[in-house]
CSV table of C-alpha atoms and ligand atoms in Angstrom, one decimal:
chain,number,residue,atom,x,y,z
A,1,MET,CA,0.0,0.0,0.0
A,2,ARG,CA,1.3,3.4,-1.0
A,3,GLN,CA,2.1,5.4,2.1
A,4,LYS,CA,2.5,9.1,2.7
A,5,ILE,CA,5.9,9.7,4.2
A,6,VAL,CA,7.9,12.7,5.6
A,7,ALA,CA,11.5,11.8,6.3
A,8,GLY,CA,14.1,14.1,7.8
A,9,ASN,CA,17.7,13.6,6.8
A,10,TRP,CA,19.8,15.4,9.4
A,11,LYS,CA,23.0,14.7,7.4
A,12,MET,CA,26.2,15.5,9.5
A,13,ASN,CA,24.5,18.0,11.8
A,14,LEU,CA,24.0,18.2,15.6
A,15,ASN,CA,26.0,16.5,18.3
A,16,LEU,CA,24.4,13.9,20.5
A,17,GLU,CA,23.0,16.4,23.1
A,18,GLU,CA,21.7,18.7,20.4
A,19,GLY,CA,20.2,15.8,18.5
A,20,LYS,CA,18.5,14.4,21.6
A,21,ALA,CA,17.0,17.9,22.2
A,22,LEU,CA,15.6,18.1,18.7
A,23,LEU,CA,14.3,14.6,18.8
A,24,MET,CA,12.4,15.4,22.1
A,25,GLU,CA,10.9,18.4,20.3
A,26,ILE,CA,9.8,16.2,17.4
A,27,ILE,CA,8.3,13.6,19.7
A,28,ASP,CA,6.3,16.3,21.4
A,29,ALA,CA,5.3,18.1,18.2
A,30,ASN,CA,2.0,18.2,16.5
A,31,LEU,CA,2.9,15.9,13.6
A,32,ASN,CA,0.4,14.7,10.9
A,33,GLU,CA,-0.9,11.4,12.1
A,34,ASN,CA,-1.8,10.4,8.6
A,35,CYS,CA,1.7,10.1,7.4
A,36,GLN,CA,4.7,8.1,8.4
A,37,ILE,CA,7.3,10.2,10.0
A,38,ILE,CA,11.0,9.2,9.7
A,39,VAL,CA,14.0,10.7,11.3
A,40,ALA,CA,17.5,10.0,10.0
A,41,PRO,CA,20.2,11.3,12.4
A,42,PRO,CA,24.0,10.6,12.2
A,43,PHE,CA,25.1,7.0,13.0
A,44,ILE,CA,26.4,8.0,16.5
A,45,HIS,CA,22.9,9.0,17.6
A,46,LEU,CA,21.1,5.9,16.5
A,47,SER,CA,21.4,3.6,19.5
A,48,GLN,CA,20.1,6.2,22.0
A,49,PHE,CA,17.4,7.3,19.5
A,50,GLY,CA,16.3,3.7,19.2
A,51,THR,CA,15.6,3.7,22.9
A,52,MET,CA,13.9,7.1,22.9
A,53,LEU,CA,11.7,6.1,20.0
A,54,ASN,CA,10.7,2.7,21.4
A,55,GLN,CA,6.8,2.9,21.6
A,56,SER,CA,6.8,6.0,19.4
A,57,ARG,CA,5.2,6.1,15.9
A,58,ILE,CA,8.3,7.9,14.6
A,59,SER,CA,10.5,5.6,12.7
A,60,LEU,CA,14.3,5.7,12.9
A,61,ALA,CA,16.4,5.7,9.8
A,62,ALA,CA,20.2,5.6,9.1
A,63,GLN,CA,21.8,7.6,6.3
A,64,ASN,CA,23.9,4.8,4.9
A,65,CYS,CA,25.3,1.3,5.6
A,66,HIS,CA,27.9,-1.0,4.2
A,67,GLN,CA,27.3,-3.4,1.4
A,68,GLN,CA,28.8,-6.4,3.1
A,69,GLU,CA,27.3,-8.3,6.0
A,70,LEU,CA,30.4,-8.1,8.3
A,71,GLY,CA,34.1,-8.2,8.2
A,72,ALA,CA,37.3,-6.1,7.9
A,73,PHE,CA,35.8,-2.8,6.7
A,74,THR,CA,37.3,-0.3,9.1
A,75,GLY,CA,35.0,2.6,9.9
A,76,GLU,CA,31.9,1.0,8.3
A,77,VAL,CA,28.5,0.1,9.8
A,78,SER,CA,26.5,-3.0,8.7
A,79,ALA,CA,22.8,-3.3,8.1
A,80,SER,CA,22.5,-5.9,10.9
A,81,MET,CA,24.2,-3.4,13.4
A,82,LEU,CA,21.6,-0.8,12.4
A,83,LYS,CA,18.8,-3.3,12.9
A,84,SER,CA,20.1,-4.2,16.3
A,85,VAL,CA,19.6,-0.7,17.6
A,86,GLY,CA,16.1,-0.2,16.3
A,87,VAL,CA,16.7,1.2,12.8
A,88,GLU,CA,13.8,0.6,10.4
A,89,CYS,CA,14.8,2.4,7.2
A,90,VAL,CA,18.2,3.2,5.6
A,91,ILE,CA,18.7,6.1,3.1
A,92,LEU,CA,20.8,4.7,0.3
A,93,GLY,CA,22.5,6.4,-2.7
A,94,HIS,CA,22.0,10.0,-1.6
A,95,SER,CA,23.5,12.2,-4.1
A,96,GLU,CA,26.1,13.4,-1.5
A,97,ARG,CA,27.2,9.8,-1.2
A,98,ARG,CA,27.3,9.3,-4.9
A,99,SER,CA,29.3,12.5,-5.5
A,100,TYR,CA,31.6,12.7,-2.5
A,101,PHE,CA,32.1,9.0,-1.8
A,102,PHE,CA,31.9,7.8,-5.4
A,103,GLU,CA,29.0,5.4,-4.8
A,104,ASP,CA,27.4,4.1,-7.9
A,105,SER,CA,24.0,2.4,-8.4
A,106,MET,CA,25.6,-1.1,-8.7
A,107,SER,CA,27.3,-0.9,-5.3
A,108,ILE,CA,24.2,0.7,-3.8
A,109,SER,CA,22.2,-2.3,-5.1
A,110,TYR,CA,24.2,-4.5,-2.7
A,111,LYS,CA,23.4,-2.2,0.1
A,112,VAL,CA,19.7,-2.5,-0.8
A,113,ASN,CA,20.1,-6.3,-0.5
A,114,GLN,CA,21.7,-6.0,2.9
A,115,VAL,CA,19.0,-3.6,4.2
A,116,LEU,CA,16.1,-5.8,2.9
A,117,SER,CA,17.8,-9.0,4.3
A,118,GLN,CA,17.5,-7.4,7.7
A,119,GLY,CA,13.8,-6.6,7.3
A,120,MET,CA,14.4,-2.9,7.0
A,121,ARG,CA,13.3,-0.5,4.2
A,122,PRO,CA,15.7,1.1,1.8
A,123,ILE,CA,15.0,4.7,0.9
A,124,TYR,CA,16.7,4.7,-2.5
A,125,CYS,CA,17.7,8.1,-3.8
A,126,CYS,CA,18.0,9.0,-7.4
A,127,GLY,CA,18.4,12.3,-9.2
A,128,GLU,CA,20.1,14.1,-12.0
A,129,THR,CA,22.7,17.0,-11.9
A,130,LEU,CA,22.0,20.4,-13.4
A,131,MET,CA,24.2,19.6,-16.4
A,132,GLN,CA,22.4,16.4,-17.0
A,133,ARG,CA,19.1,18.2,-17.0
A,134,GLN,CA,20.3,20.9,-19.2
A,135,GLU,CA,21.5,18.3,-21.7
A,136,ASN,CA,18.1,16.6,-21.5
A,137,GLN,CA,19.6,13.4,-20.1
A,138,HIS,CA,17.5,13.4,-16.9
A,139,PHE,CA,15.1,10.7,-17.9
A,140,GLU,CA,17.8,8.4,-19.0
A,141,ILE,CA,19.8,9.0,-15.8
A,142,ILE,CA,16.8,8.3,-13.5
A,143,ARG,CA,15.9,5.2,-15.5
A,144,SER,CA,19.4,3.8,-15.2
A,145,GLN,CA,19.8,4.7,-11.5
A,146,ILE,CA,16.6,2.9,-10.6
A,147,ARG,CA,17.1,0.0,-12.9
A,148,GLU,CA,20.7,-0.7,-11.7
A,149,GLY,CA,19.8,-0.1,-8.0
A,150,LEU,CA,16.5,-1.8,-7.7
A,151,PHE,CA,15.4,-3.9,-10.7
A,152,HIS,CA,17.2,-7.1,-9.5
A,153,LEU,CA,14.6,-7.3,-6.7
A,154,ASN,CA,11.4,-9.3,-6.8
A,155,GLU,CA,8.0,-7.5,-6.6
A,156,MET,CA,7.6,-7.9,-2.8
A,157,GLU,CA,11.2,-6.7,-2.2
A,158,LEU,CA,10.6,-3.7,-4.5
A,159,LEU,CA,7.4,-2.8,-2.7
A,160,ASN,CA,9.4,-2.7,0.6
A,161,CYS,CA,11.6,0.0,-0.9
A,162,VAL,CA,10.8,3.7,-0.9
A,163,ILE,CA,12.2,5.8,-3.8
A,164,ALA,CA,13.3,9.4,-3.3
A,165,TYR,CA,13.7,11.5,-6.4
A,166,GLU,CA,16.1,14.3,-5.5
A,167,PRO,CA,17.4,16.5,-8.3
A,168,VAL,CA,20.9,17.3,-7.3
A,169,TRP,CA,20.5,20.9,-8.4
A,170,ALA,CA,17.8,21.3,-5.8
A,171,ILE,CA,19.5,19.8,-2.8
A,172,GLY,CA,20.5,22.4,-0.2
A,173,THR,CA,20.4,25.1,-2.8
A,174,GLY,CA,17.1,26.7,-2.0
A,175,GLU,CA,16.0,26.0,-5.6
A,176,THR,CA,13.1,23.5,-5.8
A,177,ALA,CA,11.9,21.6,-8.7
A,178,SER,CA,8.6,23.0,-9.8
A,179,PRO,CA,5.6,20.7,-9.0
A,180,ALA,CA,5.3,20.1,-12.7
A,181,GLN,CA,9.0,19.1,-13.0
A,182,ALA,CA,8.8,16.8,-10.0
A,183,GLN,CA,5.5,15.2,-11.0
A,184,GLU,CA,6.9,14.5,-14.5
A,185,ILE,CA,9.8,12.5,-13.1
A,186,HIS,CA,7.7,10.7,-10.5
A,187,SER,CA,5.2,9.7,-13.1
A,188,PHE,CA,8.2,8.6,-15.3
A,189,ILE,CA,9.6,6.5,-12.4
A,190,ARG,CA,6.2,4.8,-12.0
A,191,LYS,CA,6.0,4.1,-15.8
A,192,THR,CA,9.5,2.6,-15.8
A,193,ILE,CA,8.6,0.4,-12.9
A,194,ALA,CA,5.3,-0.6,-14.5
A,195,LYS,CA,7.1,-1.8,-17.6
A,196,ASP,CA,9.1,-4.4,-15.7
A,197,PHE,CA,6.9,-5.1,-12.6
A,198,GLY,CA,3.4,-4.2,-13.7
A,199,GLU,CA,1.0,-1.4,-12.8
A,200,LEU,CA,0.1,-2.8,-9.4
A,201,VAL,CA,3.7,-2.5,-8.1
A,202,ALA,CA,4.2,0.8,-9.8
A,203,ASP,CA,1.0,2.2,-8.2
A,204,ASN,CA,1.8,0.9,-4.7
A,205,ILE,CA,5.4,2.0,-4.3
A,206,SER,CA,6.0,5.3,-2.3
A,207,ILE,CA,8.0,7.9,-4.2
A,208,LEU,CA,9.2,10.9,-2.3
A,209,TYR,CA,10.5,14.2,-3.6
A,210,GLY,CA,13.6,15.8,-2.0
A,211,GLY,CA,15.3,19.1,-2.8
A,212,SER,CA,14.7,22.3,-0.7
A,213,VAL,CA,11.3,21.3,0.5
A,214,LYS,CA,10.0,23.9,3.0
A,215,PRO,CA,6.7,24.6,4.6
A,216,ASP,CA,5.8,27.1,1.9
A,217,ASN,CA,6.3,24.8,-1.0
A,218,ALA,CA,5.5,21.4,0.4
A,219,LYS,CA,1.8,21.6,-0.2
A,220,GLU,CA,1.9,22.1,-3.9
A,221,LEU,CA,4.5,19.4,-4.3
A,222,PHE,CA,2.6,16.9,-2.1
A,223,ASN,CA,-0.6,17.6,-4.0
A,224,CYS,CA,0.9,16.1,-7.2
A,225,PRO,CA,-0.7,12.7,-7.9
A,226,ASP,CA,2.6,10.7,-8.0
A,227,ILE,CA,4.4,12.4,-5.1
A,228,ASP,CA,3.9,10.6,-1.8
A,229,GLY,CA,5.8,12.9,0.5
A,230,GLY,CA,9.3,14.3,1.0
A,231,LEU,CA,12.8,13.6,2.0
A,232,ILE,CA,13.7,16.7,3.9
A,233,GLY,CA,17.2,18.0,4.6
A,234,GLY,CA,17.7,21.5,6.0
A,235,ALA,CA,14.1,22.0,7.0
A,236,SER,CA,14.1,18.8,9.1
A,237,LEU,CA,16.4,20.5,11.6
A,238,ASN,CA,13.7,22.9,12.6
A,239,VAL,CA,10.8,21.2,14.5
A,240,ASP,CA,8.2,23.8,13.4
A,241,HIS,CA,9.1,23.5,9.8
A,242,PHE,CA,9.3,19.7,9.9
A,243,ALA,CA,5.9,19.5,11.6
A,244,ALA,CA,4.4,22.0,9.1
A,245,ILE,CA,5.7,20.0,6.2
A,246,SER,CA,4.1,16.9,7.7
A,247,HIS,CA,0.7,18.7,7.5
A,248,SER,CA,1.1,19.6,3.9
A,249,PHE,CA,-0.8,16.6,2.4
B,301,LIG,C1,18.4,16.0,1.2
B,301,LIG,O1,19.4,16.0,1.8
B,301,LIG,O2,17.9,14.9,1.0
B,301,LIG,C2,17.7,17.2,0.9
B,301,LIG,C3,16.6,17.1,0.1
B,301,LIG,O3,18.2,18.4,1.4
B,301,LIG,P1,17.5,19.8,1.4
B,301,LIG,O4,16.0,19.6,1.8
B,301,LIG,O5,18.2,20.7,2.4
B,301,LIG,O6,17.6,20.3,0.0
């Protein structure tokens, strides 16, 4: 079943005390009860947040994991470690990871497998750069990112994934895709999925938009028929903005 989702990606912001204070504010905030709320803090916060969110309807997400199950990978964190502290979802393939850490869709597909094997949900990010859009390559880029990252899955596995369309040129820039631009890509993603997996799967997968979503633009984005919510960066660090975005459906 397609779900409405608002997920906050805190990125590398807030130390543990600051993070706990914001999480307490979010727990106490007036959030939309008709959508799933997800919070993705830095790794170091996850264990304590898992305890704080026990009994809460807010879901805990990580921002990445390693593609292997365990072993000699200094500095890395496995999907099973995330699961063991109460993580339910893992953001994978964020454009910052693709560009700064050279992740590609193929290696991210292994992470998708790890996350699913632990019974968690991948939030699989895709998106084109400004140059790719200007050169009219955006459809092809999105198609290959989702095909390489997700199309090895079976129907049930794919339905356990959430897709986040995040045009790179709109992340953290203050520039948002227009509702028409975002809707066009979301609809294209559903059509691409429908070709290989059928209409039912395409209609039931949740596809989020990410890229400078704020309280004042969330409503028109979330009103688009193929947009099921948002992956929110900067605005998720402000409880009032995050709560207002959750009420934008
Ligand atoms: C993000 O990091 O996924 C994001 C969309 O960031 P921002 O909302 O700040 O553009």
